[in-house]
Coordinates of C-alpha atoms in Angstrom, one line a residue:
M881 CA -0.7 74.7 9.9
K882 CA 0.9 71.6 8.1
S883 CA 4.7 71.4 8.1
S884 CA 6.4 70.3 4.9
P885 CA 8.3 67.1 5.1
K886 CA 12.0 67.3 5.9
F887 CA 14.7 66.5 3.3
G888 CA 15.0 62.7 3.0
E889 CA 11.4 62.0 4.1
R890 CA 8.5 61.2 1.8
S891 CA 5.3 63.1 2.1
S892 CA 2.7 61.0 3.9
A893 CA 0.0 62.6 1.7
S894 CA 1.4 61.0 -1.5
P895 CA 0.9 57.2 -1.8
P896 CA 4.0 55.1 -2.5
Q897 CA 4.7 54.3 -6.2
P898 CA 7.3 51.6 -6.0
F899 CA 6.9 50.6 -9.7
A900 CA 7.3 54.2 -11.1
Y901 CA 11.0 53.7 -11.7
L902 CA 10.3 51.2 -14.4
Q903 CA 8.9 53.8 -16.8
A904 CA 11.1 56.7 -15.7
P905 CA 13.6 58.3 -18.2
N906 CA 16.5 57.0 -16.2
A907 CA 15.0 53.6 -15.4
A908 CA 18.3 51.7 -16.0
L909 CA 20.1 53.6 -13.2
Y910 CA 17.2 53.2 -10.8
G911 CA 17.1 49.5 -11.5
R912 CA 20.8 49.1 -10.9
V913 CA 20.6 51.0 -7.6
L914 CA 17.8 48.9 -6.4
D915 CA 19.7 45.7 -7.4
V916 CA 22.6 46.9 -5.2
F917 CA 20.2 47.2 -2.2
A918 CA 18.8 43.8 -2.9
E919 CA 22.2 42.1 -3.0
A920 CA 23.2 44.0 0.1
R921 CA 20.1 42.7 1.9
E922 CA 21.1 39.1 0.9
R923 CA 24.4 39.8 2.7
F924 CA 22.4 41.0 5.7
I925 CA 23.5 44.6 5.2
V926 CA 20.5 46.9 5.8
H927 CA 21.9 50.5 5.4
L928 CA 24.0 51.9 2.6
R929 CA 25.6 55.3 2.1
P930 CA 25.6 57.0 -1.3
E931 CA 29.4 56.4 -1.7
D932 CA 28.8 52.7 -1.0
V933 CA 26.2 52.5 -3.7
A934 CA 28.5 54.3 -6.2
A935 CA 31.3 51.9 -5.4
E936 CA 29.1 48.9 -6.0
L937 CA 27.8 50.4 -9.3
R938 CA 31.4 51.0 -10.4
S939 CA 32.3 47.4 -9.8
K940 CA 29.3 46.2 -11.8
V941 CA 29.6 48.5 -14.9
D942 CA 33.1 47.5 -16.2
G943 CA 34.9 49.8 -13.6
T944 CA 33.3 52.9 -15.1
P945 CA 33.0 55.5 -12.3
V946 CA 29.4 56.7 -11.6
P947 CA 29.2 60.2 -10.2
V948 CA 28.1 60.3 -6.6
E949 CA 25.9 63.3 -7.5
A950 CA 23.9 61.1 -10.0
V951 CA 23.7 58.3 -7.4
G952 CA 22.4 60.8 -4.8
G953 CA 19.8 62.1 -7.2
A954 CA 18.6 58.6 -7.9
L955 CA 18.5 57.8 -4.2
D956 CA 16.4 60.9 -3.4
Q957 CA 14.0 60.1 -6.3
L958 CA 13.6 56.5 -5.1
V959 CA 12.9 57.8 -1.6
D960 CA 10.2 60.1 -3.1
W961 CA 8.6 57.0 -4.8
G962 CA 8.6 55.0 -1.6
N963 CA 11.2 52.4 -2.7
L964 CA 13.8 53.6 -0.1
R965 CA 13.8 55.2 3.3
A966 CA 16.4 57.8 4.3
D967 CA 17.6 58.1 7.9
P968 CA 20.0 60.7 9.2
D969 CA 23.6 59.5 9.2
T970 CA 24.9 60.7 12.6
G971 CA 27.7 58.1 12.9
R972 CA 30.3 60.3 11.1
V973 CA 29.4 63.6 12.8
T974 CA 32.5 65.3 14.2
S975 CA 31.3 68.9 14.4
V976 CA 28.2 71.0 14.6
E977 CA 28.6 71.9 10.9
D978 CA 28.6 68.1 10.0
F979 CA 25.5 67.6 12.1
H980 CA 23.6 70.2 10.1
R981 CA 24.9 68.9 6.8
A982 CA 22.5 66.5 5.0
R983 CA 23.9 63.0 5.4
F984 CA 21.7 60.0 5.1
L985 CA 21.7 56.2 5.3
Y986 CA 19.3 54.5 2.9
Q987 CA 17.5 51.2 3.2
L988 CA 14.7 49.4 1.3
T989 CA 11.2 49.9 2.4
R990 CA 8.5 47.2 2.5
H991 CA 7.0 48.6 -0.8
G992 CA 10.4 48.7 -2.4
Q993 CA 11.3 45.1 -1.4
A994 CA 7.8 43.9 -2.6
A995 CA 8.3 45.6 -5.9
L996 CA 11.7 44.0 -6.4
Q997 CA 10.4 40.6 -5.6
A998 CA 7.4 41.1 -8.0
V999 CA 9.8 42.2 -10.9
A1000 CA 12.1 39.2 -10.2
V1001 CA 9.1 36.7 -10.2
Y1002 CA 7.9 38.3 -13.5
D1003 CA 11.3 38.0 -15.1
E1004 CA 11.7 34.4 -13.9
A1005 CA 8.2 33.4 -15.2
L1006 CA 9.0 34.8 -18.6
G1007 CA 12.4 33.1 -18.9
R1008 CA 11.6 29.8 -17.2
R1009 CA 11.1 26.8 -19.5
G1010 CA 10.3 24.4 -16.6
Q1011 CA 11.1 20.8 -16.1
L1012 CA 9.6 17.5 -15.2
Q1013 CA 11.1 16.7 -11.9
S1014 CA 11.4 13.0 -11.2
V1015 CA 13.5 13.7 -8.2
A1016 CA 10.7 15.8 -6.7
L1017 CA 8.4 12.7 -6.8
A1018 CA 10.9 10.7 -4.7
D1019 CA 11.2 13.6 -2.2
I1020 CA 7.4 13.9 -1.9
A1021 CA 7.1 10.1 -1.3
E1022 CA 9.8 10.3 1.4
Q1023 CA 8.2 13.3 3.2
L1024 CA 4.8 11.5 3.1
A1025 CA 6.4 8.4 4.6
A1026 CA 7.8 10.6 7.4
L1027 CA 4.4 12.2 8.0
L1028 CA 2.7 8.8 8.1
A1029 CA 5.1 7.6 10.8
L1030 CA 4.3 10.8 12.8
A1031 CA 0.5 10.4 12.2
Q1032 CA 0.7 6.8 13.6
E1033 CA 2.3 8.1 16.8
K1034 CA 0.1 8.7 19.8
D1035 CA 1.5 12.1 20.5
P1036 CA 3.4 13.4 17.4
D1037 CA 6.0 16.1 17.8
P1038 CA 4.5 19.4 16.4
A1039 CA 8.0 20.7 15.3
K1040 CA 8.7 17.6 13.3
A1041 CA 5.2 17.7 11.7
H1042 CA 5.6 21.3 10.9
L1043 CA 9.0 20.9 9.3
A1044 CA 7.9 17.9 7.3
L1045 CA 4.8 19.7 6.0
L1046 CA 6.9 22.8 5.1
A1047 CA 9.3 20.6 3.1
L1048 CA 6.5 18.8 1.5
A1049 CA 4.6 22.0 0.5
D1050 CA 7.8 23.5 -0.9
R1051 CA 8.7 20.4 -3.0
F1052 CA 5.2 19.9 -4.2
G1053 CA 4.8 23.6 -5.2
S1054 CA 8.1 23.4 -7.2
L1055 CA 6.9 20.2 -8.9
A1056 CA 3.5 21.6 -9.9
D1057 CA 4.9 25.0 -11.1
N1058 CA 7.8 23.4 -13.1
A1059 CA 5.5 20.9 -14.7
Q1060 CA 3.1 23.6 -15.8
A1061 CA 5.9 25.7 -17.2
F1062 CA 7.4 22.8 -19.0
M1063 CA 4.2 21.8 -20.7
A1064 CA 3.6 25.4 -21.8
S1065 CA 7.2 25.7 -23.2
L1066 CA 6.8 22.3 -24.9
R1067 CA 3.6 23.5 -26.6
R1068 CA 5.5 26.6 -27.8
T1069 CA 8.3 24.4 -29.1
I1070 CA 5.9 22.1 -31.0
D1071 CA 4.1 25.0 -32.5
F1072 CA 7.4 26.7 -33.4
Q1073 CA 6.4 29.9 -31.6
D1074 CA 10.1 30.3 -30.7
G1075 CA 11.0 30.0 -34.4
D1076 CA 13.9 27.6 -33.9
E1077 CA 13.4 24.5 -36.0
E1078 CA 17.0 23.5 -36.1
A1079 CA 17.2 23.4 -32.3
F1080 CA 14.0 21.4 -32.2
L1081 CA 15.4 18.8 -34.6
A1082 CA 18.7 18.6 -32.7
Y1083 CA 17.2 17.7 -29.3
K1084 CA 13.9 16.0 -30.3
D1085 CA 15.2 12.5 -29.4
R1086 CA 16.5 13.5 -26.0
L1087 CA 13.2 15.4 -25.4
V1088 CA 11.1 12.3 -26.2
E1089 CA 13.3 10.1 -24.0
Y1090 CA 13.1 12.6 -21.2
I1091 CA 9.3 12.7 -21.3
E1092 CA 9.0 8.9 -21.5
R1093 CA 11.3 8.6 -18.5
F1094 CA 9.1 11.0 -16.5
I1095 CA 5.9 9.2 -17.5
A1096 CA 7.3 6.0 -16.2
D1097 CA 8.5 7.6 -12.9
L1098 CA 5.1 9.3 -12.5
A1099 CA 3.3 6.1 -13.0
N1100 CA 5.4 4.3 -10.4
R1101 CA 5.9 7.0 -7.9
G1102 CA 2.3 8.3 -8.4
A1103 CA 0.9 5.0 -7.3
Q1104 CA 3.2 5.0 -4.2
I1105 CA 2.3 8.6 -3.3
A1106 CA -1.5 7.8 -3.8
D1107 CA -1.2 4.9 -1.4
L1108 CA 0.6 7.1 1.2
L1109 CA -2.0 9.8 0.9
T1110 CA -4.8 7.3 1.4
R1111 CA -3.1 5.9 4.5
L1112 CA -2.4 9.3 5.8
N1113 CA -6.0 10.4 5.5
A1114 CA -7.1 7.2 7.3
A1115 CA -4.4 7.7 10.0
G1116 CA -5.6 11.3 10.8
V1117 CA -3.5 13.8 9.0
D1118 CA -5.8 16.6 10.5
R1119 CA -3.8 16.4 13.7
L1120 CA -0.6 17.1 12.0
L1121 CA -2.1 20.0 10.1
L1122 CA -3.6 21.5 13.3
A1123 CA -0.2 21.1 15.0
A1124 CA 1.6 23.0 12.2
A1125 CA -1.1 25.7 12.2
Q1126 CA -0.8 26.2 16.0
R1127 CA 3.0 26.3 15.8
E1128 CA 2.8 29.0 13.1
A1129 CA 0.1 31.0 15.1
G1130 CA 2.4 30.9 18.1
D1131 CA 5.0 32.9 16.2
A1132 CA 2.6 35.7 15.3
V1133 CA 3.5 39.2 16.4
P1134 CA 1.2 40.5 19.1
E1135 CA -0.8 43.7 18.3
A1136 CA 0.0 46.8 20.2
G1137 CA -2.4 47.8 23.0
A1138 CA -4.2 44.4 23.0
D1139 CA -5.1 42.8 26.4
G1140 CA -5.0 39.2 27.2
Q1141 CA -8.4 38.2 25.8
E1142 CA -7.9 40.2 22.6
A1143 CA -4.4 38.6 22.2
E1144 CA -5.9 35.1 22.7
R1145 CA -8.7 35.8 20.1
A1146 CA -6.1 37.1 17.7
R1147 CA -4.0 33.9 18.3
L1148 CA -7.0 31.7 17.7
A1149 CA -7.9 33.6 14.5
A1150 CA -4.4 33.3 13.2
S1151 CA -4.4 29.6 14.1
Q1152 CA -7.7 29.1 12.2
A1153 CA -6.4 31.0 9.2
A1154 CA -3.2 28.9 9.2
L1155 CA -5.2 25.7 9.5
T1156 CA -7.4 26.7 6.6
A1157 CA -4.3 27.4 4.5
W1158 CA -2.8 24.0 5.4
E1159 CA -6.0 22.2 4.6
N1160 CA -6.2 23.9 1.2
R1161 CA -2.6 22.8 0.5
W1162 CA -3.3 19.3 1.5
R1163 CA -6.4 19.2 -0.6
G1164 CA -4.4 20.4 -3.6
L1165 CA -1.8 17.7 -3.0
T1166 CA -4.5 15.0 -2.7
D1167 CA -6.3 16.1 -5.9
W1168 CA -2.9 16.1 -7.7
F1169 CA -2.4 12.3 -7.1
L1170 CA -5.9 10.9 -6.2
S1171 CA -8.8 10.9 -8.5
R1172 CA -12.2 11.9 -7.0
S1173 CA -14.2 10.0 -9.6
S1174 CA -13.9 8.9 -13.2
R1175 CA -15.1 12.4 -14.3
Q1176 CA -12.6 14.2 -12.1
P1177 CA -9.3 12.4 -12.7
S1178 CA -6.2 13.4 -10.7
Q1179 CA -3.8 16.1 -12.0
A1180 CA -1.1 13.4 -12.3
K1181 CA -3.3 11.4 -14.6
L1182 CA -4.0 14.5 -16.7
L1183 CA -0.3 15.3 -16.8
R1184 CA 0.5 11.8 -18.0
G1185 CA -2.1 12.1 -20.8
A1186 CA -0.7 15.5 -21.8
A1187 CA 2.8 14.1 -21.9
V1188 CA 1.7 11.2 -24.1
S1189 CA -0.1 13.6 -26.4
A1190 CA 3.0 15.8 -26.5
I1191 CA 5.1 12.8 -27.7
T1192 CA 2.5 12.1 -30.4
S1193 CA 2.6 15.8 -31.4
L1194 CA 6.4 15.7 -31.5
V1195 CA 6.4 12.7 -33.8
N1196 CA 3.9 14.4 -36.1
T1197 CA 5.9 17.6 -36.1
V1198 CA 9.1 15.7 -37.0
A1199 CA 7.2 14.0 -39.9
T1200 CA 6.0 17.4 -41.1
L1201 CA 9.5 18.8 -41.0
N1202 CA 10.8 15.8 -42.9
E1203 CA 8.2 16.2 -45.6
R1204 CA 9.0 19.9 -45.8
R1205 CA 12.7 19.1 -46.3
G1206 CA 12.1 16.2 -48.6
G1207 CA 12.0 18.4 -51.7
R1208 CA 8.4 19.3 -52.0
S1209 CA 7.9 22.7 -53.5
D1210 CA 5.1 25.0 -54.5
R1211 CA 4.0 24.6 -58.1
S1212 CA 3.4 28.3 -58.5
A1213 CA 7.0 29.0 -57.2
D1214 CA 8.4 26.6 -59.8
F1215 CA 6.5 28.3 -62.7
R1216 CA 7.7 31.7 -61.6
A1217 CA 11.3 30.5 -61.5
L1218 CA 10.8 29.0 -64.9
A1219 CA 9.4 32.3 -66.2
R1220 CA 12.6 34.0 -65.0
F1221 CA 14.7 31.4 -66.8
F1222 CA 12.8 32.1 -70.1
A1223 CA 13.2 35.8 -69.6
Q1224 CA 17.0 35.4 -69.2
A1225 CA 17.4 33.1 -72.2
P1226 CA 20.0 34.6 -74.6
D1227 CA 18.2 33.6 -77.8
D1228 CA 15.2 31.6 -79.2
D1229 CA 17.2 28.4 -79.6
A1230 CA 18.1 28.4 -75.9
A1231 CA 14.5 29.1 -75.1
H1232 CA 13.4 26.2 -77.2
R1233 CA 15.9 23.9 -75.5
L1234 CA 14.7 25.1 -72.1
W1235 CA 11.1 24.4 -73.2
R1236 CA 11.9 20.8 -74.3
A1237 CA 13.9 20.1 -71.1
A1238 CA 11.4 21.7 -68.7
F1239 CA 8.4 19.9 -70.0
A1240 CA 10.2 16.6 -71.0
L1241 CA 9.4 16.8 -74.7
T1242 CA 12.5 14.7 -75.6
P1243 CA 11.4 11.1 -76.5
A1244 CA 12.2 8.6 -73.8
R1245 CA 12.9 4.9 -74.5
H1246 CA 11.4 2.3 -72.1
L1247 CA 13.7 -0.7 -72.7
T1248 CA 13.5 -4.3 -71.6
V1249 CA 16.9 -5.6 -70.6
D1250 CA 17.6 -9.3 -70.8
A1251 CA 19.8 -11.3 -68.4
E1252 CA 22.9 -11.3 -70.8
T1253 CA 22.8 -7.5 -71.2
E1254 CA 22.4 -6.9 -67.5
A1255 CA 25.3 -9.2 -66.8
A1256 CA 27.5 -7.4 -69.3
W1257 CA 26.7 -4.0 -67.8
Q1258 CA 27.5 -5.3 -64.3
D1259 CA 30.8 -6.8 -65.5
A1260 CA 31.8 -3.5 -67.1
D1261 CA 31.5 -1.7 -63.8
L1262 CA 31.5 1.8 -65.4
P1263 CA 31.2 5.0 -63.4
G1264 CA 28.1 7.2 -63.7
T1265 CA 30.0 9.8 -65.7
T1266 CA 30.7 7.5 -68.6
P1267 CA 29.3 8.9 -71.9
W1268 CA 26.8 6.8 -73.8
A1269 CA 29.0 6.6 -76.8
Q1270 CA 31.7 4.9 -74.7
A1271 CA 29.4 2.5 -72.9
P1272 CA 28.7 -1.1 -74.0
P1273 CA 25.9 -1.2 -76.6
L1274 CA 22.4 -2.1 -75.6
E1275 CA 20.6 -4.5 -77.9
I1276 CA 16.9 -3.8 -78.3
S1277 CA 14.2 -5.6 -80.3
P1278 CA 13.6 -4.4 -83.9
R1279 CA 9.9 -4.4 -83.1
L1280 CA 10.5 -1.9 -80.3
R1281 CA 12.4 0.4 -82.8
E1282 CA 9.7 0.1 -85.4
T1283 CA 6.4 0.2 -83.4
G1284 CA 7.5 1.8 -80.1
S1285 CA 6.1 -1.1 -78.1
Y1286 CA 7.4 -4.5 -77.0
E1287 CA 5.5 -7.7 -76.1
R1288 CA 7.2 -10.5 -74.3
R1289 CA 6.9 -13.9 -75.9
G1290 CA 5.1 -16.8 -74.2
R1291 CA 1.9 -17.3 -72.4
P1292 CA 0.6 -14.5 -70.1
T1293 CA 0.7 -14.9 -66.4
R1294 CA -2.3 -16.8 -65.0
V1295 CA -4.5 -15.1 -62.5
A1296 CA -4.2 -16.8 -59.1
D1297 CA -7.4 -18.4 -57.8
R1298 CA -7.7 -17.4 -54.1
S1299 CA -11.2 -18.7 -53.5
A1300 CA -9.9 -21.5 -51.3
A1301 CA -7.9 -19.0 -49.2
R1302 CA -10.9 -16.8 -48.8
Q1303 CA -13.0 -19.7 -47.8
M1304 CA -10.4 -20.8 -45.2
L1305 CA -10.4 -17.2 -43.8
A1306 CA -14.2 -17.1 -43.6
E1307 CA -14.3 -20.4 -41.8
Q1308 CA -11.7 -19.2 -39.3
V1309 CA -13.6 -16.0 -38.7
E1310 CA -16.8 -18.0 -38.1
R1311 CA -15.0 -20.4 -35.8
E1312 CA -13.4 -17.5 -33.7
A1313 CA -16.8 -15.7 -33.6
A1314 CA -18.4 -18.9 -32.3
Q1315 CA -15.7 -19.3 -29.7
T1316 CA -16.1 -15.7 -28.6
A1317 CA -19.9 -16.1 -28.3
A1318 CA -19.5 -19.3 -26.3
A1319 CA -17.0 -17.6 -24.0
R1320 CA -19.3 -14.6 -23.5
A1321 CA -22.2 -16.9 -22.7
R1322 CA -19.9 -18.9 -20.3
L1323 CA -18.9 -15.7 -18.4
A1324 CA -22.4 -14.2 -18.2
T1325 CA -23.4 -14.5 -14.5
G1326 CA -27.1 -13.6 -14.7
G1327 CA -26.6 -11.6 -11.4
P1328 CA -24.0 -10.8 -8.8
V1329 CA -21.8 -13.8 -7.8
L1330 CA -18.6 -14.4 -5.9
L1331 CA -15.4 -14.4 -7.8
S1332 CA -14.6 -17.8 -6.3
D1333 CA -17.9 -19.3 -7.7
L1334 CA -17.4 -17.9 -11.2
A1335 CA -15.2 -20.7 -12.6
G1336 CA -17.1 -23.6 -11.1
A1337 CA -15.7 -27.0 -10.6
D1338 CA -14.4 -27.4 -14.2
G1339 CA -12.6 -24.1 -14.3
L1340 CA -12.4 -21.8 -17.3
D1341 CA -11.3 -22.9 -20.8
P1342 CA -8.5 -20.8 -22.5
H1343 CA -11.0 -18.8 -24.6
A1344 CA -13.2 -17.9 -21.6
F1345 CA -10.2 -17.2 -19.5
R1346 CA -8.7 -14.8 -22.1
L1347 CA -12.1 -12.9 -22.3
F1348 CA -12.3 -12.9 -18.5
L1349 CA -8.9 -11.3 -18.2
A1350 CA -10.0 -8.6 -20.6
V1351 CA -13.2 -7.6 -18.8
L1352 CA -11.5 -7.9 -15.4
G1353 CA -8.7 -5.5 -16.6
D1354 CA -11.3 -3.0 -17.7
A1355 CA -13.1 -3.1 -14.3
L1356 CA -9.9 -2.8 -12.3
S1357 CA -8.6 0.1 -14.4
A1358 CA -11.9 1.9 -13.9
R1359 CA -11.7 1.7 -10.1
V1360 CA -11.0 5.0 -8.4
P1361 CA -8.4 4.8 -5.5
G1362 CA -10.2 4.6 -2.1
E1363 CA -13.4 3.1 -3.5
N1364 CA -14.4 -0.6 -3.5
E1365 CA -16.8 -0.6 -6.4
S1366 CA -16.3 -0.1 -10.1
S1367 CA -18.0 -0.9 -13.4
A1368 CA -16.9 -0.8 -17.0
I1369 CA -18.0 -1.7 -20.5
T1370 CA -15.6 -3.5 -22.8
G1371 CA -14.1 -1.6 -25.7
D1372 CA -16.3 -3.5 -28.3
G1373 CA -19.5 -2.7 -26.3
T1374 CA -20.5 -6.4 -26.0
M1375 CA -20.1 -6.9 -22.2
E1376 CA -20.5 -4.9 -19.0
V1377 CA -18.7 -5.9 -15.8
R1378 CA -19.5 -4.7 -12.2
L1379 CA -17.0 -5.4 -9.5
K1380 CA -17.2 -4.9 -5.7
L1381 CA -14.4 -5.7 -3.2
V1382 CA -15.6 -8.1 -0.4
D1383 CA -12.5 -8.8 1.7
P1384 CA -9.0 -7.7 0.7
D1385 CA -7.5 -10.4 3.0
T1386 CA -9.4 -13.3 1.5
V1387 CA -7.5 -14.7 -1.5
V1388 CA -9.4 -16.8 -4.0
R1389 CA -8.0 -19.0 -6.8
I1390 CA -9.5 -19.6 -10.2
P1391 CA -8.2 -22.6 -12.0
T1392 CA -7.8 -22.5 -15.7
A1393 CA -6.2 -24.5 -18.5
D1394 CA -3.4 -21.9 -18.7
G1395 CA -2.7 -21.5 -15.0
V1396 CA -4.2 -20.2 -11.7
L1397 CA -5.4 -16.7 -11.2
S1398 CA -5.3 -15.6 -7.5
G1399 CA -6.6 -12.4 -6.0
P1400 CA -8.8 -10.9 -3.3
E1401 CA -12.4 -11.9 -3.1
H1402 CA -14.9 -9.8 -5.1
V1403 CA -18.5 -9.8 -6.0
I1404 CA -18.7 -9.8 -9.8
E1405 CA -21.5 -9.4 -12.3
I1406 CA -20.9 -9.9 -16.0
I1407 CA -23.7 -8.9 -18.4
D1408 CA -23.8 -10.1 -22.0
L1409 CA -25.1 -6.9 -23.8
V1410 CA -25.4 -8.7 -27.2
S1411 CA -27.9 -11.3 -26.0
E1412 CA -29.9 -8.7 -24.1
S1413 CA -30.1 -6.2 -27.0
S1414 CA -33.4 -6.2 -28.8
T1415 CA -31.7 -5.3 -32.1
G1416 CA -29.2 -8.1 -31.9
G1417 CA -26.4 -5.8 -30.6
S1418 CA -23.1 -5.5 -32.4
G1419 CA -22.9 -9.2 -33.3
P1420 CA -20.1 -11.6 -32.6
I1421 CA -16.5 -10.5 -32.9
S1422 CA -13.2 -12.2 -33.3
L1423 CA -11.0 -13.2 -30.3
R1424 CA -8.1 -11.4 -32.1
S1425 CA -9.8 -8.1 -31.4
L1426 CA -9.9 -8.8 -27.7
T1427 CA -6.6 -7.6 -26.5
P1428 CA -6.3 -8.6 -22.8
R1429 CA -5.9 -5.4 -20.8
V1430 CA -4.7 -6.8 -17.5
T1431 CA -3.8 -4.2 -15.0
A1432 CA -0.7 -4.4 -12.9
D1433 CA -2.6 -5.8 -9.9
A1434 CA -4.2 -8.6 -11.8
A1435 CA -1.1 -9.5 -13.8
G1436 CA 1.0 -9.6 -10.6
R1437 CA -1.5 -12.1 -9.0
A1438 CA -1.7 -14.4 -12.0
S1439 CA 0.6 -17.4 -11.8
R1440 CA 1.1 -20.5 -13.9

């Protein structure tokens, strides 16, 4: 025959319901009681008595006393839901009567603690606006440098590797979560989902400056972090991940009743699970800063693009608000307001005056003022409130008074002949197009060649060198970190360049009329798509449309 549970114990037949207090009639009191237990746990206090909970509640609610009976009822209900556990309080027993009296110590259960953490995370996610953490980028780079130093050691310390990986995972997780929350809150701000236009206009300049500063830090630190990740993968980061996983598995609690072999299998399983988790974290970190291919860019690159788009959206939003505040109104609203004015007019004469004023039926005079009249008005220096009758007279032509129109005397202005200027512009366009076609023909390799053999003995002329910098910048910017080959088509679609790194230690020099370009040896192939197109391609273009897009690597190696 089943025995009913004792007072202070929850029935094992009923499953725990740690979130039931959120929808209970007295949810506010239950929440405050659980907050008292959560704060006590942070002070490393595990057990609380009902009078302790009542005292904490009294100190939190403006000194208003909370009855101990109400607190006791709330504690018993939380025990029934599984949030708390009640243990007999035998520390204050002084007699047999006290022993039989129901006295309990209460503490949070695993279910209650998990429910509190879940509610806290939910509230934090709703209220968090996020931030772009430039300091986190520096911390990540510092931790990666420390890991690289450990990976290069013959026998790295597992404790140092584990602590460095923990710090790296914590900082990276904070960076990713805050960046995601910030971009989401920024989108709500731009779309005015928060409904606060005044606040948006007040801090828009600081917001744009903040985003621009983060974009610059992300570009600089991102390149450093990408280089450290590449070197760590080459140095063997798997050893550090395995050491951290084994160190975590060594702290696992042994199962009850397990023999030596079962304990060893459990330890190996825990080590494998920890290793899988660390490999997954490392893959996430790598994908955040390293692009897998041109179709799978890194998350840092996507974040930079989203931040740049956010700046553009902010500017457009500010322009929209300025137009909205610039006096533009709805025509239908104006007519409705005018109809109310007519309805409120005291008599017909007032309505007629309103009609003439609203629709500008009063005759207007378009006058031509000569130099003498304008000088007289400037010398008078009259305020804007001066009546017309007291202002200096304005002399007008009798012809204007009689006919309502005025014609200036003298010959009409001659139409300028711009045929010579147009001819000069056409010749300049043809000349630049010929220079571009010649530079394109000069750079076309007809097959793969070494970068050192591209210039030849005579070097490159300024036009060919400028075009070469443009196509080289396109090829270098299209290269994925960790790969040695890249290809790109210029923005105008006239040339295709293919680049392959030969030896990063061999430095070649290309002499030009403007200076010397130095860099590592590559195999390069430049294809003139215009000459190979059967339809004639897109035709020649002007050199002014070829903006040299030299990457940081190429610009740093160029010298005059």
